[in-house]
């Protein structure tokens, strides 16, 4: 009887695990399709939230006062009261940091919170469409039951992701949540920060949407929706928001004063050694702390700047410390003016112009630039393509009081109010009329992007020796190349359509030079790839009166358009099969240069050292440009400049741009479908039934333990579960499934040599209309996976697998699988290559190089999928637990 109970328990666990795993993979596939349908990318939101929250995390306790505030306590309650709370404060009062800490608190308390942060330096974050996409994706991540609904209704239903569609979908999801069984999710908290950084139209749209969401609480949406908006005072927000309570930070001076006092105490600890050498007593340090708290009433930013000032200032006597605090101006703008005077006073006219240029790059770049990208941009700003040395880093030290380097190596102002101050034509400066102007900045940035590409033509073509090319790339001279590739046309067209008085002739002179050289390069490429004339892509092209310039811009737009990407992927066979690749065929000079630049980056990332480059330079290059070797080849995609950690991740992402629908059935390797009906026919034919629970096996009560003879009971798994378990196909008669070399395989020392020696198996040629039968993973690969799991490198979400590939024997590299209906080239051979299959990402990782696995584990996509699927598993366990009772 006990044995029977143990067998039933074991069966139940096995059944639940299989069902849960099946549903997780299916939900993950569908979620990826939804992201593609939304054209969503969350990298900006992750970067914004991390950059803000790190300040609050470094100084714990400084936001604790908010958790005791009556309005915030009321907002946290799972009740309809306080449906909208407007956290209002001036610049530098700590609104955004406080918002991140409130979000972290709600997460820790297992509250259903979603958020969106707006920041001027990330243009996409300030659009209404992106706000809707961000909120929708977070709801779907937290409630996997809704994924199938959205996939069916929107992806398969081929609805256009218009604003009205996204608004209706958000309402639908909230209604669906309210009708579900989740008692702990009867309230959803929405946090919107920095709304004042958006246009008035966006502010009005967001406020109206929040009114609709909270006002339907008592009717169609039975879940309680509560909204926190954090921003400066805004007449638009004030007039649109209804049923709101306002928490004015100016009325919380006592609490914020105590928080600033606590913050100052923690910061002053780091200055203790300096104070000890000045013989400052503990009471004098406390006086300094209290002076900062009182003087900079409610201004967290000002307190931070003063503490930075004390950290960098040279003192001879202890009394000078307190005096310096007392002498500082009380207004933030006056303090900015004081810093700017200190920067500009010792500089000549040319240096002042260059400081202005630095500020313009940080204020008006299309996205935040990393340090080396920025120095490369400055190097090309003068319009000279023959740059031999990168701009020196000390230029940033001169502006260091107003500029900071963030954790991700991007440069930014210490606060958005710095940009506003510099745009306001501040008075009292040694250089009269000093202010930054966006039109002037755009002209300079246009020159820099085009000049960078002109320089690239001399380096990223066959005329340049590899040693020279690698040396220039490693030293960061062409760090601006990816940014220039993405934005040069936008800069050029914006400038061409501006008023004649704003036109700068040098920009068009440089652009015409670039067009002439691109034309020559394209003529050479056309000798290899013949194609039709490009189609007009942008109505602003009529502003380009030079015919050759216009034609080359058209070619570049076509090559980097959705149609161009799809054509390139199909030409190489990647639209039907994802895997390692060479570059897509390039017919335009810009793409040819980018491919050469990315190849250079790949080469340098694989080097431990390189002649002429110091170890520090090489490590800095790797840290800042690791993702620059695999950028999305669709213009306007955020990943066109941010990139990915590997070729497989890039291809997987690029496939999401194509107007095709993938089968979400776990393990299905069928190519994406061009229509929802084709997908439905495929599912009906190949995945006819949904995964069903396995029947309980008859358990023998024979005391001798003889095996059960009822084969029907043992083999009663559903067709769907069988197909899921056997997605690698049947085992070829002569495959080496158990062939393991003699001796022990130590993956820590023998990985690369072993996999190259024993890795591949001969495979049959492809046959028209038939999927290749996949070999089962050999014993050594299973042992490798087990060893990695045992050592904690990977978990049970990874499996050993063999994947079918074509290899070009002339180059030794993986290539696209040829069309089996055509004569197969003699130099192409076929192999099963060993890999590790990541269930969370539905991706195969080649094991020929240990770094492939490390890069996958460290990738943003993998970490995001792991977090998402953890939440899915929790929901599945709850549901399965209910079903099994």
PDB file of C-alpha atoms in Angstrom, residues 257-258 260-262 264-265 268 282-297 307 322 325-326:
ATOM      1  CA  UNK A 257      15.118  67.548   6.320  1.00  0.00           C
ATOM      2  CA  UNK A 258      15.614  64.479   8.502  1.00  0.00           C
ATOM      3  CA  UNK A 260      18.819  64.877   4.108  1.00  0.00           C
ATOM      4  CA  UNK A 261      20.409  64.859   7.573  1.00  0.00           C
ATOM      5  CA  UNK A 262      20.661  61.058   7.430  1.00  0.00           C
ATOM      6  CA  UNK A 264      24.625  63.809   4.844  1.00  0.00           C
ATOM      7  CA  UNK A 265      25.711  61.701   7.828  1.00  0.00           C
ATOM      8  CA  UNK A 268      30.375  62.526   5.631  1.00  0.00           C
ATOM      9  CA  UNK A 282      32.887  65.039  15.935  1.00  0.00           C
ATOM     10  CA  UNK A 283      30.814  68.014  17.114  1.00  0.00           C
ATOM     11  CA  UNK A 284      32.220  70.148  14.279  1.00  0.00           C
ATOM     12  CA  UNK A 285      31.333  67.428  11.752  1.00  0.00           C
ATOM     13  CA  UNK A 286      27.806  67.403  13.158  1.00  0.00           C
ATOM     14  CA  UNK A 287      27.667  71.196  12.761  1.00  0.00           C
ATOM     15  CA  UNK A 288      28.626  70.784   9.081  1.00  0.00           C
ATOM     16  CA  UNK A 289      25.908  68.153   8.643  1.00  0.00           C
ATOM     17  CA  UNK A 290      23.278  70.345  10.335  1.00  0.00           C
ATOM     18  CA  UNK A 291      24.383  73.331   8.267  1.00  0.00           C
ATOM     19  CA  UNK A 292      23.838  71.390   5.041  1.00  0.00           C
ATOM     20  CA  UNK A 293      20.422  70.191   6.245  1.00  0.00           C
ATOM     21  CA  UNK A 294      19.174  73.674   7.149  1.00  0.00           C
ATOM     22  CA  UNK A 295      20.704  75.617   4.279  1.00  0.00           C
ATOM     23  CA  UNK A 296      19.457  73.444   1.442  1.00  0.00           C
ATOM     24  CA  UNK A 297      15.896  73.140   2.629  1.00  0.00           C
ATOM     25  CA  UNK A 307      28.914  67.086  -0.387  1.00  0.00           C
ATOM     26  CA  UNK A 322      32.124  75.168   7.764  1.00  0.00           C
ATOM     27  CA  UNK A 325      29.213  75.595   3.366  1.00  0.00           C
ATOM     28  CA  UNK A 326      27.926  78.910   4.746  1.00  0.00           C
TER      29      UNK A 326
END
